[in-house]
Coordinates of C-alpha atoms in Angstrom, one line a residue:
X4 CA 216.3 46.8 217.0
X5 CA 219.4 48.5 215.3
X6 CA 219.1 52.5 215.3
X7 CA 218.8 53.7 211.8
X8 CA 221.9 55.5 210.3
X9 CA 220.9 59.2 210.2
X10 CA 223.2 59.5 207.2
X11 CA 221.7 56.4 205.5
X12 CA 218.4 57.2 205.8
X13 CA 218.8 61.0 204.7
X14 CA 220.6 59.9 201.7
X15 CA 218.4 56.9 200.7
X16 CA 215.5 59.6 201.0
X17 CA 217.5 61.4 198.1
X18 CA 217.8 59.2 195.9
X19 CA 215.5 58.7 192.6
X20 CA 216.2 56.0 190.2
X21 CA 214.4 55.9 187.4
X22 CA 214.1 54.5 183.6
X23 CA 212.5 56.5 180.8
X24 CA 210.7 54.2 178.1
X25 CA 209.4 55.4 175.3
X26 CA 209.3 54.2 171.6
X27 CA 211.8 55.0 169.3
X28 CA 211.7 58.8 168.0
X29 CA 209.2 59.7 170.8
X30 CA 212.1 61.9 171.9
X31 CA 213.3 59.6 174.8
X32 CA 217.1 60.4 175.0
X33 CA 216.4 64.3 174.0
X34 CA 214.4 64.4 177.4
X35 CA 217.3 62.6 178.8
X36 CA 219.8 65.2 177.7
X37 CA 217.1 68.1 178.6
X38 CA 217.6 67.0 182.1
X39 CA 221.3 66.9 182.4
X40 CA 220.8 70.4 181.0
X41 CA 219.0 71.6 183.9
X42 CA 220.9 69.5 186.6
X43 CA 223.4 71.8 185.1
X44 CA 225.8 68.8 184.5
X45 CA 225.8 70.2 180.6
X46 CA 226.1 73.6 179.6
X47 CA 224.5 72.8 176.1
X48 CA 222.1 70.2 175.1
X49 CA 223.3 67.9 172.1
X50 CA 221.1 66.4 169.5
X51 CA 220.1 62.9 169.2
X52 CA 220.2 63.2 165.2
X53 CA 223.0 65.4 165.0
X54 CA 225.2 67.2 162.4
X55 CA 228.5 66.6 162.5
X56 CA 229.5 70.1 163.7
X57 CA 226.9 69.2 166.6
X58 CA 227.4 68.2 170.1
X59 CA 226.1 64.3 170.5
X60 CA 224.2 63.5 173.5
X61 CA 225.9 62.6 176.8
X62 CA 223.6 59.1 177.3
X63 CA 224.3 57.7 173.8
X64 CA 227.9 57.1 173.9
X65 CA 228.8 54.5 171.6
X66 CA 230.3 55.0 168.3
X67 CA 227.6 53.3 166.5
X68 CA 224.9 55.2 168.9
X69 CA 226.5 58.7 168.0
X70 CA 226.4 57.8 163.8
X71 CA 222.8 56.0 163.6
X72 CA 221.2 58.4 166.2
X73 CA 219.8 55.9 168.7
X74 CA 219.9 54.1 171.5
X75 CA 221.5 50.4 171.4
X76 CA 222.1 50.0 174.9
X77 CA 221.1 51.6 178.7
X78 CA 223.3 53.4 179.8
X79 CA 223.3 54.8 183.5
X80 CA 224.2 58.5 185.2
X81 CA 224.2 60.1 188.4
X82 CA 223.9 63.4 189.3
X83 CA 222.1 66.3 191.8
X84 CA 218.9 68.1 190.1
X85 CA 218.2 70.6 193.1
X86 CA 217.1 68.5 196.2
X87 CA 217.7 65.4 195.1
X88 CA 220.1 62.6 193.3
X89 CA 219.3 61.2 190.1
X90 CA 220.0 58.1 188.8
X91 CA 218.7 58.0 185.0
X92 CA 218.9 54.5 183.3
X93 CA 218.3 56.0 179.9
X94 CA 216.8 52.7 178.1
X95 CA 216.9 51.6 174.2
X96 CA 213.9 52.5 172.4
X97 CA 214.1 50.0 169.6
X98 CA 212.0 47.0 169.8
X99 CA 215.4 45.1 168.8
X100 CA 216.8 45.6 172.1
X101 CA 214.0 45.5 174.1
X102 CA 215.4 42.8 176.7
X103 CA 217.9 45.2 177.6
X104 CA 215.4 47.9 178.4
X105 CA 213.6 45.0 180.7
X106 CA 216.7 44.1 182.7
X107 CA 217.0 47.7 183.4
X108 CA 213.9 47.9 184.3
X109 CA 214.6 45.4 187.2
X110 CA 217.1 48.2 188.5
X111 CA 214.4 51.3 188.6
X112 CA 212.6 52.5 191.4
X113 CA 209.8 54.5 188.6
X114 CA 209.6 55.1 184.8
X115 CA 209.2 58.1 183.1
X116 CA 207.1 57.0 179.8
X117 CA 207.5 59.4 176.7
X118 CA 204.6 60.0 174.3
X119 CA 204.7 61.3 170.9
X120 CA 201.5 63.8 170.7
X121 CA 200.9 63.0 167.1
X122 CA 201.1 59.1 167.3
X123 CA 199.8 58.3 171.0
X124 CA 200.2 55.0 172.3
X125 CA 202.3 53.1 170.1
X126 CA 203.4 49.5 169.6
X127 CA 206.9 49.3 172.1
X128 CA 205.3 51.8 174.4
X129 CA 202.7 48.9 174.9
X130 CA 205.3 46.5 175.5
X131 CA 207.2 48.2 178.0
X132 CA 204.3 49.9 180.2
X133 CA 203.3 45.8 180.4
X134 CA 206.3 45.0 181.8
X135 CA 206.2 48.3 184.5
X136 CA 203.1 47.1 185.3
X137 CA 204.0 43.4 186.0
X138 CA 206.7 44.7 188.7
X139 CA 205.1 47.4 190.1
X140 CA 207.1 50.0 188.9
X141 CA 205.1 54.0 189.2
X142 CA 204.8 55.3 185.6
X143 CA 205.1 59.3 185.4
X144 CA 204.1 60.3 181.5
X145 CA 205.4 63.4 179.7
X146 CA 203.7 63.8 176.1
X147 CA 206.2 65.4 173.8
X148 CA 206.6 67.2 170.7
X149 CA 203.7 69.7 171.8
X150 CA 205.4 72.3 169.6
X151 CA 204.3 70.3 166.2
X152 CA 201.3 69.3 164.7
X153 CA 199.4 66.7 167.2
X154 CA 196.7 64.9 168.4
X155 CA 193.8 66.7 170.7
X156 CA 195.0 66.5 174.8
X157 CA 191.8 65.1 175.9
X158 CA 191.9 62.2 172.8
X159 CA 195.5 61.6 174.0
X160 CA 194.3 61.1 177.3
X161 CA 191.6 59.2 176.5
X162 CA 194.0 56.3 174.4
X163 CA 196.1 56.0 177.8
X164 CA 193.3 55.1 179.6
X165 CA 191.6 52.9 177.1
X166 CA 195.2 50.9 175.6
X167 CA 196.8 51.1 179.1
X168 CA 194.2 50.9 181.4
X169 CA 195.7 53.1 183.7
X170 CA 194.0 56.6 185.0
X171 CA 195.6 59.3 184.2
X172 CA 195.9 62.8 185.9
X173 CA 197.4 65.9 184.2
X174 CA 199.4 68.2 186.6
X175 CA 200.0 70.6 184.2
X176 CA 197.3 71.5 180.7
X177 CA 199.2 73.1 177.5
X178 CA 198.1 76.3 176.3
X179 CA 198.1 76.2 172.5
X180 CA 199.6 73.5 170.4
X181 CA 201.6 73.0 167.3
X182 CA 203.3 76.2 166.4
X183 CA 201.1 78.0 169.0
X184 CA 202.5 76.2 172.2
X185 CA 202.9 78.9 174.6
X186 CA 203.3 76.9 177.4
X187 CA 201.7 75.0 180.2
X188 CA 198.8 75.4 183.1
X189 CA 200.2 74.2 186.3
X190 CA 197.2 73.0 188.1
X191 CA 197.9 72.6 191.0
X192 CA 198.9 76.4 191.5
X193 CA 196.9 77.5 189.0
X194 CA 199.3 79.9 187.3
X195 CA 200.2 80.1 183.8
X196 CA 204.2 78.7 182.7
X197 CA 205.0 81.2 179.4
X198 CA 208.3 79.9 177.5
X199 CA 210.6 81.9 175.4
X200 CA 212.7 80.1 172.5
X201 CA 216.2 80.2 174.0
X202 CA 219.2 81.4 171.9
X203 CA 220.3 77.9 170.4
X204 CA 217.1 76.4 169.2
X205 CA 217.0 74.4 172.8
X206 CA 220.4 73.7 173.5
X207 CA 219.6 76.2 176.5
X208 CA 217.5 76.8 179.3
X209 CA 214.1 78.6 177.8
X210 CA 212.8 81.7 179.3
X211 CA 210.4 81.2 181.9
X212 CA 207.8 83.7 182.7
X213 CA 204.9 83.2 185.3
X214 CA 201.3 84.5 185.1
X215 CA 198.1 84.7 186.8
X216 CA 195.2 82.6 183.9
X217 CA 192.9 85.8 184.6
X218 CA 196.2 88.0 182.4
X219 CA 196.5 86.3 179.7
X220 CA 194.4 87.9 177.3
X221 CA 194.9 91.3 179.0
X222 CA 198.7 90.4 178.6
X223 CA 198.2 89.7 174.9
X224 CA 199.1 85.7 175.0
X225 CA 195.6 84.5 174.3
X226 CA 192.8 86.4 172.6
X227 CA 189.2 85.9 174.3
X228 CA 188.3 82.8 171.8
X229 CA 191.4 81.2 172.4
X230 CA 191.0 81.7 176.4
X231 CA 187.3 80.3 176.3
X232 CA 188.6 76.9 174.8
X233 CA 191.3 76.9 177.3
X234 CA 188.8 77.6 180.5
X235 CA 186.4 75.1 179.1
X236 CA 189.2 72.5 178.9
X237 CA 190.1 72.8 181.7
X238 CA 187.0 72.9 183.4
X239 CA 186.0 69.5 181.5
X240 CA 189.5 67.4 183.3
X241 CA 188.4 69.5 187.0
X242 CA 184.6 68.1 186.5
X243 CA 185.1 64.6 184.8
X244 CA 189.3 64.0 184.9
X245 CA 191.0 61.8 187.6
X246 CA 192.2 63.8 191.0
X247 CA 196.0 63.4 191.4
X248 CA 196.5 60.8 194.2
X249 CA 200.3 60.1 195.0
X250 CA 199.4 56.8 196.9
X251 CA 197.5 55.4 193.4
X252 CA 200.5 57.0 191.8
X253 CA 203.1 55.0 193.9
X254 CA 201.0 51.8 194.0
X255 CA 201.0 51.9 190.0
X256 CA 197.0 52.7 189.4
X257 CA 197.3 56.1 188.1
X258 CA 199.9 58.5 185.8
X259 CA 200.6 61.7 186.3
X260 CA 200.6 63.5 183.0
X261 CA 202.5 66.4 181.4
X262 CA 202.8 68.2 178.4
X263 CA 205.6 69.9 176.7
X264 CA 208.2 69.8 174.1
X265 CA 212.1 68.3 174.9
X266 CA 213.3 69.7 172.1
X267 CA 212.7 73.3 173.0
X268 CA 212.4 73.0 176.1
X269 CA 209.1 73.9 176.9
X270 CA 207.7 72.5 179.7
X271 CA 210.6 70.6 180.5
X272 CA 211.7 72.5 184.2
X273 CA 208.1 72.2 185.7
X274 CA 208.2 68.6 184.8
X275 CA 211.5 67.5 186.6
X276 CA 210.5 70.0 189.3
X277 CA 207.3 67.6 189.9
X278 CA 209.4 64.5 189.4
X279 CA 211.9 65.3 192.1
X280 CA 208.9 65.9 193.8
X281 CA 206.3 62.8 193.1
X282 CA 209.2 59.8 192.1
X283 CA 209.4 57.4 195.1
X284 CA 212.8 56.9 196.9
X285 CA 213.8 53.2 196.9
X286 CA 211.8 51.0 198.8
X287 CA 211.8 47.3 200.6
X288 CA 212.7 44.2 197.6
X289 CA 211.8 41.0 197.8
X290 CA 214.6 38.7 198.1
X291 CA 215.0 34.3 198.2
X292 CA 216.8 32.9 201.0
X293 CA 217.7 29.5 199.9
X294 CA 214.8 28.7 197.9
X295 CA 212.1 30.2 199.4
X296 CA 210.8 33.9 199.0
X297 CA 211.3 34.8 202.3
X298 CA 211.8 38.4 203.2
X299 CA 212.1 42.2 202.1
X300 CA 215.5 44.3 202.2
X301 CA 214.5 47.2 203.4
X302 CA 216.8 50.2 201.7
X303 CA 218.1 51.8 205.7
X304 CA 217.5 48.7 207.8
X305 CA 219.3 45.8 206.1
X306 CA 222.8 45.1 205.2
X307 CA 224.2 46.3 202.2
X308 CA 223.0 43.8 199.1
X309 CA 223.0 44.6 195.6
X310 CA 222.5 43.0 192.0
X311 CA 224.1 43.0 188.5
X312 CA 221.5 44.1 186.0
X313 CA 223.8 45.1 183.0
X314 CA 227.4 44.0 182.0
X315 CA 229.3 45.6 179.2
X316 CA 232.8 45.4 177.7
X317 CA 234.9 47.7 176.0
X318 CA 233.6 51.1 177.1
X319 CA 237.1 52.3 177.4
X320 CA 239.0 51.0 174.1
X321 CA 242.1 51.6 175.9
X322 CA 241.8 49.7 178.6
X323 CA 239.9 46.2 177.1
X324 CA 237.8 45.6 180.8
X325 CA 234.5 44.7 181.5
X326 CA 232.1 46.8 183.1
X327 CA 229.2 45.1 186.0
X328 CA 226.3 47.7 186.5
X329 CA 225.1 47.2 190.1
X330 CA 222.0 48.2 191.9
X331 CA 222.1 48.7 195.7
X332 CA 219.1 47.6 197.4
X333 CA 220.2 47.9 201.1
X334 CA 222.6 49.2 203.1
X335 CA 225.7 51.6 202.7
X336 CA 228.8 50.7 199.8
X337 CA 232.0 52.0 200.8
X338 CA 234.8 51.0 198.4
X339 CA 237.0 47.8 199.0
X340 CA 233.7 46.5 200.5
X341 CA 234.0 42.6 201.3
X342 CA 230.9 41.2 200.1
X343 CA 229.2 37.4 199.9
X344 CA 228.4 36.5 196.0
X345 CA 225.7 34.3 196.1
X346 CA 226.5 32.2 192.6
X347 CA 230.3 31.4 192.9
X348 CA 229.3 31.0 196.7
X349 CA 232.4 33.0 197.7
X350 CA 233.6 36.3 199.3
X351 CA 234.5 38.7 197.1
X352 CA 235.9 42.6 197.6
X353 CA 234.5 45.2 195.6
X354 CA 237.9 47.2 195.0
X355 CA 237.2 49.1 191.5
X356 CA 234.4 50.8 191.8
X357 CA 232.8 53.5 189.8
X358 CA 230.3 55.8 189.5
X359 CA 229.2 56.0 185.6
X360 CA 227.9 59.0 183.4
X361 CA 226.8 57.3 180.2
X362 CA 230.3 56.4 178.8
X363 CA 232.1 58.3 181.5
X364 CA 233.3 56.9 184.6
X365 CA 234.9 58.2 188.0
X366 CA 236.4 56.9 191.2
X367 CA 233.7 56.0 193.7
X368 CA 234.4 56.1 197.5
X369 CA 230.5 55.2 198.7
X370 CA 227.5 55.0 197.2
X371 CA 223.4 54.4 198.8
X372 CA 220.6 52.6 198.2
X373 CA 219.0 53.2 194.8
X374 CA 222.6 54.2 193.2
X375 CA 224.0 52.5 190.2
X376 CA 227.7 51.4 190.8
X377 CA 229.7 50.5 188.0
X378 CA 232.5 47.3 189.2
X379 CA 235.0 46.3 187.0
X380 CA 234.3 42.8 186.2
X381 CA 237.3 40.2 185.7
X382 CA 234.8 37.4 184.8
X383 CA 232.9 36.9 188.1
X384 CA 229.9 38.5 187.7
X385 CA 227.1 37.6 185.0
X386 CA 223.4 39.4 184.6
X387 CA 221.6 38.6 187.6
X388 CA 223.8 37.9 190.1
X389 CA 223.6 39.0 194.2
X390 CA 225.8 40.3 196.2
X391 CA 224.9 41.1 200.0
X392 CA 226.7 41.3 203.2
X393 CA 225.8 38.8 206.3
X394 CA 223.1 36.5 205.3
X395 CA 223.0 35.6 201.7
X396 CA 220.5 36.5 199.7
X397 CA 219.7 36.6 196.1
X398 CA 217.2 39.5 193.9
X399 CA 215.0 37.2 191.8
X400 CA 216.9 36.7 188.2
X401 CA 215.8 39.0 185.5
X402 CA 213.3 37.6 182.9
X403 CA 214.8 36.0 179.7
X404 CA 212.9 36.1 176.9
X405 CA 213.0 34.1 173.0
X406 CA 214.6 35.4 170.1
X407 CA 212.8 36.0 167.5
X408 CA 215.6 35.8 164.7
X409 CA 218.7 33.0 164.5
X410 CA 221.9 33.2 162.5
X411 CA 225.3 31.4 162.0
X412 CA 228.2 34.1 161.9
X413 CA 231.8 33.4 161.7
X414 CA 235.0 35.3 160.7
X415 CA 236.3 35.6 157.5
X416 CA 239.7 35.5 158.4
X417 CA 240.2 31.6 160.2
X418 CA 243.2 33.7 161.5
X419 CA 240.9 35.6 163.8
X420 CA 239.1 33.0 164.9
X421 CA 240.8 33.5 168.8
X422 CA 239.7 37.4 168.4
X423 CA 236.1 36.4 167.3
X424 CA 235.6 33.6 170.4
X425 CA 236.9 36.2 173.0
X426 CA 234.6 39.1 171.5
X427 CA 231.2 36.5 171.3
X428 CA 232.5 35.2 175.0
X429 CA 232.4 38.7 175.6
X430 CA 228.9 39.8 173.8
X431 CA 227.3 36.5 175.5
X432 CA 228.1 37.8 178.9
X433 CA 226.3 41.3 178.1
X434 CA 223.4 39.7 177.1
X435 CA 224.0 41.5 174.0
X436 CA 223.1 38.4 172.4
X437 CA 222.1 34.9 173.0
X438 CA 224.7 32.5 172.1
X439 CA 223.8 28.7 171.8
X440 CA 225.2 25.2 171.0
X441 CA 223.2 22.8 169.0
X442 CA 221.8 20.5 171.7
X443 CA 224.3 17.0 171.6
X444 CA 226.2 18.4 168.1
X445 CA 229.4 20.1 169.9
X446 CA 231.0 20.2 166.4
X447 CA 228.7 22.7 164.5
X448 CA 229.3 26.3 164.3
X449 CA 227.4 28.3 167.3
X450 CA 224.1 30.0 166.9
X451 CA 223.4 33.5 167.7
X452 CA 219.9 34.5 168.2
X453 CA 218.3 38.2 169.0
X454 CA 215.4 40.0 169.4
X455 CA 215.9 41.7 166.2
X456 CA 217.9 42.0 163.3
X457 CA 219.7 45.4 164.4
X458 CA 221.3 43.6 167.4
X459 CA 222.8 41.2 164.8
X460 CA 224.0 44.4 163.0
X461 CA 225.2 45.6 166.2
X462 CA 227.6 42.7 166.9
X463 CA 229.3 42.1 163.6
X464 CA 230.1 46.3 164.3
X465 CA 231.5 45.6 167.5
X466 CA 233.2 42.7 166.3
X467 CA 235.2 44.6 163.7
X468 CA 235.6 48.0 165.6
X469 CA 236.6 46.0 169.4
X470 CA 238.1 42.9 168.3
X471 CA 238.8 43.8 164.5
X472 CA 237.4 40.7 162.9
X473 CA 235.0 40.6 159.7
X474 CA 232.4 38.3 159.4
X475 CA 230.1 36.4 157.3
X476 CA 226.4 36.1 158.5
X477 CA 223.9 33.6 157.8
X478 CA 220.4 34.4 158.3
X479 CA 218.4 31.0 159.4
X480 CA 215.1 29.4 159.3
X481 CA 214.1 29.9 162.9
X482 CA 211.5 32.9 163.6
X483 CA 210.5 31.7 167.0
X484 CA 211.5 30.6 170.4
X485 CA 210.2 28.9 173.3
X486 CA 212.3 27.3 176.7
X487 CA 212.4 23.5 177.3
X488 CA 210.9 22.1 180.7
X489 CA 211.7 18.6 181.0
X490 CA 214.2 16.2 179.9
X491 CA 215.3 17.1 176.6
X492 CA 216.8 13.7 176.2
X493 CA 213.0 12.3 176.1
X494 CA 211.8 15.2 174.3
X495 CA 210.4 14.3 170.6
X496 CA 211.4 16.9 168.3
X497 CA 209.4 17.9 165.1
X498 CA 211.5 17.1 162.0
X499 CA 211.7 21.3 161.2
X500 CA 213.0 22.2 165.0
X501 CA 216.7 22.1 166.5
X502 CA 217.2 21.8 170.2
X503 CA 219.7 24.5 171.2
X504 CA 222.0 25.0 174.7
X505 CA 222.5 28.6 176.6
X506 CA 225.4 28.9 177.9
X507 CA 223.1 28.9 181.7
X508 CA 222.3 25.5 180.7
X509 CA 218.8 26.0 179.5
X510 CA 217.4 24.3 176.8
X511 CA 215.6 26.3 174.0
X512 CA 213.3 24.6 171.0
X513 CA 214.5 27.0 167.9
X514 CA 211.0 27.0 165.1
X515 CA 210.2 28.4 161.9
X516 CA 206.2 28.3 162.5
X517 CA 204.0 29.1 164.8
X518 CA 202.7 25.7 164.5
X519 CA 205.2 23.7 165.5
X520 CA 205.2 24.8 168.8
X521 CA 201.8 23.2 169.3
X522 CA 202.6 20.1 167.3
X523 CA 205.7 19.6 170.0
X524 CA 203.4 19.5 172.6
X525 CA 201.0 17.1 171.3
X526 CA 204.3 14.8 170.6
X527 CA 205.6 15.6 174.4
X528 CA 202.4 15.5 176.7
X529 CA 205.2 15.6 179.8
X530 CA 206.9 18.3 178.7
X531 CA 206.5 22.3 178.5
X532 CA 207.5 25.1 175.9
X533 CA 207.3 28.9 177.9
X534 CA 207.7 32.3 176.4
X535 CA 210.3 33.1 179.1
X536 CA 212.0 32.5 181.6
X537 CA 212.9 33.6 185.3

């Protein structure tokens, strides 16, 4: 048995690389930013819904990110917090671009979920701690906004047990709420966290002041009412709450919780202090060999192997390249690295490699297990592809799910038409969108379907500002999706479907009602219609 590399293993230990999730306006990519902040990669926070005279965010780096103030696509950055490396995929909150937030999710080792304390649970939260619970991934939860008018802690805590069905565990307990959030419990020490209101409204570090529970009335923070509700709260979660245990944590049965506010900061430093703490370092992944599910990689023990989880064009105008975001699973990258691809069969060397900070990027010499490498792609890689060294192996494929909305758009100008091909050829690859061909009608326009409308919005933007072609959109019929399995040369279609081609190959059935989908299946016994794919 091969000796561990001492370097390897150290550095793999590092390493945490983690999503956030959240729904939109929870305050998501404000955290995000609060965290760079402290890492003390920023010397000023930036707002997500910023004035012009204002600093944008670091994670949201796209033009049309910047003016609308959210998140259209993940964007990845690395950097030291203390003890340990972060890698933050920093997802899209917005249900319209929810399949990029699940193909990151493929790339992270835990998730940090982001609550709103006024609105609790709501409906893309759901969604997305459904599909961290499907692979496994730890959830650590941090309920924001503690600073405004809000829901009770214990009712809060309550919902994520009840919606989720996961326990939860609250490491720290807020003292006060709304305009009277003075700052947190740490439970586990049992000492009081007192923030200050920086200078800057939050854009700095707030004053942190430490205090023994048994001085805060004597010290003026609580008067004797206010410090019986507290003791009796938290006497309730000691008595009838969950204990904190890190192996139900890592095994996906139980949140730790936290309170505070990203915006000003409260609670924030405690929070990433018990995250660099709690998050897992990458572990073992499953991989095929041939087509059976065969082994694990393990992070220090295998060969370096990898897999592209995101792909995206034009984050440089200058310079017109494509960008493939890659996850090591195994092994140590050093750069000109000769690696086997597992679709195009074929060694490849991975020469122009980068490491990325939102839409930043620098030279990258080497990179471990659980860091995201940014390659620049000259039309070899695609979402979902493996790369390994010795044996091949390949991740199992990201999940693809159906669009929910279908258009026809073309340019206005015929003149642009190359300009509009390259740019869809382009957004296809991303994933950005799903491009289809009518199924055995090569002549009619393409289809684009999405998730949502904003991703149609999206791609006409990107169109004109990358490729500088206008379009005309036409919204169609077609409100639902579902795969073909089986021969879609025997398949029977109702007379208000369309058979549609990916690009991969797979065969969709495009529907206006729910209803149809059952009525294809009574015409086509032999046949199946799935949500998704894998």
């Amino acid at each position: 048995m091969t000796t561990p590399d001492p370097l390897l293993t150290t550095e793999t230990s590092k390493r945490r690389t983690f999503a956030i999730i959240s729904h939109p306006d929870a305050g998501k990519t404000t955290l995000t930013e609060k965290l760079l902040l402290y890492a003390g990669m920023i010397r000023t926070a930036g707002m997500v819904h910023g004035r012009k005279t204002q600093k944008s965010t670091s994670s949201d780096w796209m033009q049309m990110e910047q003016e609308r103030g959210i998140s259209i696509t993940a964007s990845a950055m690395q950097f030291h917090y203390k003890d340990v490396v972060i890698n933050v995929l920093d997802t899209p909150g917005h249900q319209d671009f929810s399949e990029d937030t699940y193909r990151t999710l493929t790339a992270a080792d835990s998730a940090v979920m982001v609550l709103d304390a006024a609105k609790g649970i709501e409906t893309q939260t759901r969604k997305l701690f459904s599909v961290c619970r499907m692979r496994g991934i730890p959830i650590l939860t941090f309920i924001n906004k503690m600073d405004l008018p809000g829901r009770e802690p214990l009712d809060l805590l309550s919902e994520l047990e009840e919606v989720l069905g996961i326990d939860s565990s609250p490491l720290n307990w807020p003292i006060g709420g709304g305009e009277n959030f003075k700052g947190v419990v740490d439970r586990r020490s049992g000492e009081a966290i007192l923030f200050e209101k920086g200078q800057g409204g939050g854009s700095n570090k707030a004053v942190v002041q430490r205090l023994a529970l048994d001085r805060l009335v004597a010290e003026g923070v609580l008067d004797e009412e206010q410090m019986e509700e507290l003791e009796g709260e938290l006497e309730l979660i000691h008595e009838a709450g969950n204990p904190f245990s890190k192996e139900g944590f890592l095994a996906g049965e139980l949140t730790p919780v936290f309170f505070g506010s990203a915006l000003t900061n409260f609670g924030v430093e405690p929070f990433f202090d018990s995250f660099a703490e709690l998050a897992p370092s990458p572990r073992a992944r499953k991989v095929f060999e041939g087509e059976e599910q065969t082994s694990e990689m393990d992070p220090v023990t295998s060969p370096f192997s990898a897999f592209v989880f995101k792909i995206q064009a034009n984050m440089d105008p200058r310079h017109r390249d494509s960008m493939a975001y890659l996850r090591i699973c195994s092994g140590r990258f050093e750069r000109d690295l000769s690696v086997h691809h597992d679709r195009l069969g074929k060694q490849i060397r991975l020469s122009r490699a980068h490491n990325m900070f939102g839409g930043e990027r620098s030279t990258l010499q080497e990179a471990y297990p659980g860091d995201i490498v940014g390659v620049v792609n000259p039309g070899v890689f695609a979402i979902g592809d493996s790369v390994c060294v010795g044996k091949t192996v390949s991740f199992p494929p990201p999940p693809k799910f159906p669009p929910e909305v279908v258009a026809r758009i073309r340019p206005k100008d015929v003149m642009r038409r190359k300009a509009y091909e390259k740019g869809m050829k382009q957004f296809r690859d991303e994933g950005a969108v799903l491009i289809l061909e009518e199924y055995n009608n090569s002549v009619a326009e393409p289809l684009v379907a999405a998730v949502g409308p904003l991703q149609f919005e999206v791609l006409r933007f990107r169109l004109q500002s990358e490729y500088k072609v206008d379009t005309d959109m036409d919204i169609l019929q077609y409100k639902h999706g579902s795969w073909l399995v089986g021969n879609p040369d025997s398949f029977e279609l109702p007379s208000s479907s369309l058979l549609a081609q990916a690009a991969d190959g797979q065969i969709i059935m495009l529907y206006a009602r729910e209803w149809e989908k059952n009525h294809a299946l009574e015409l086509n016994p032999h046949h199946e219609l799935v949500d998704f794919i894998q």
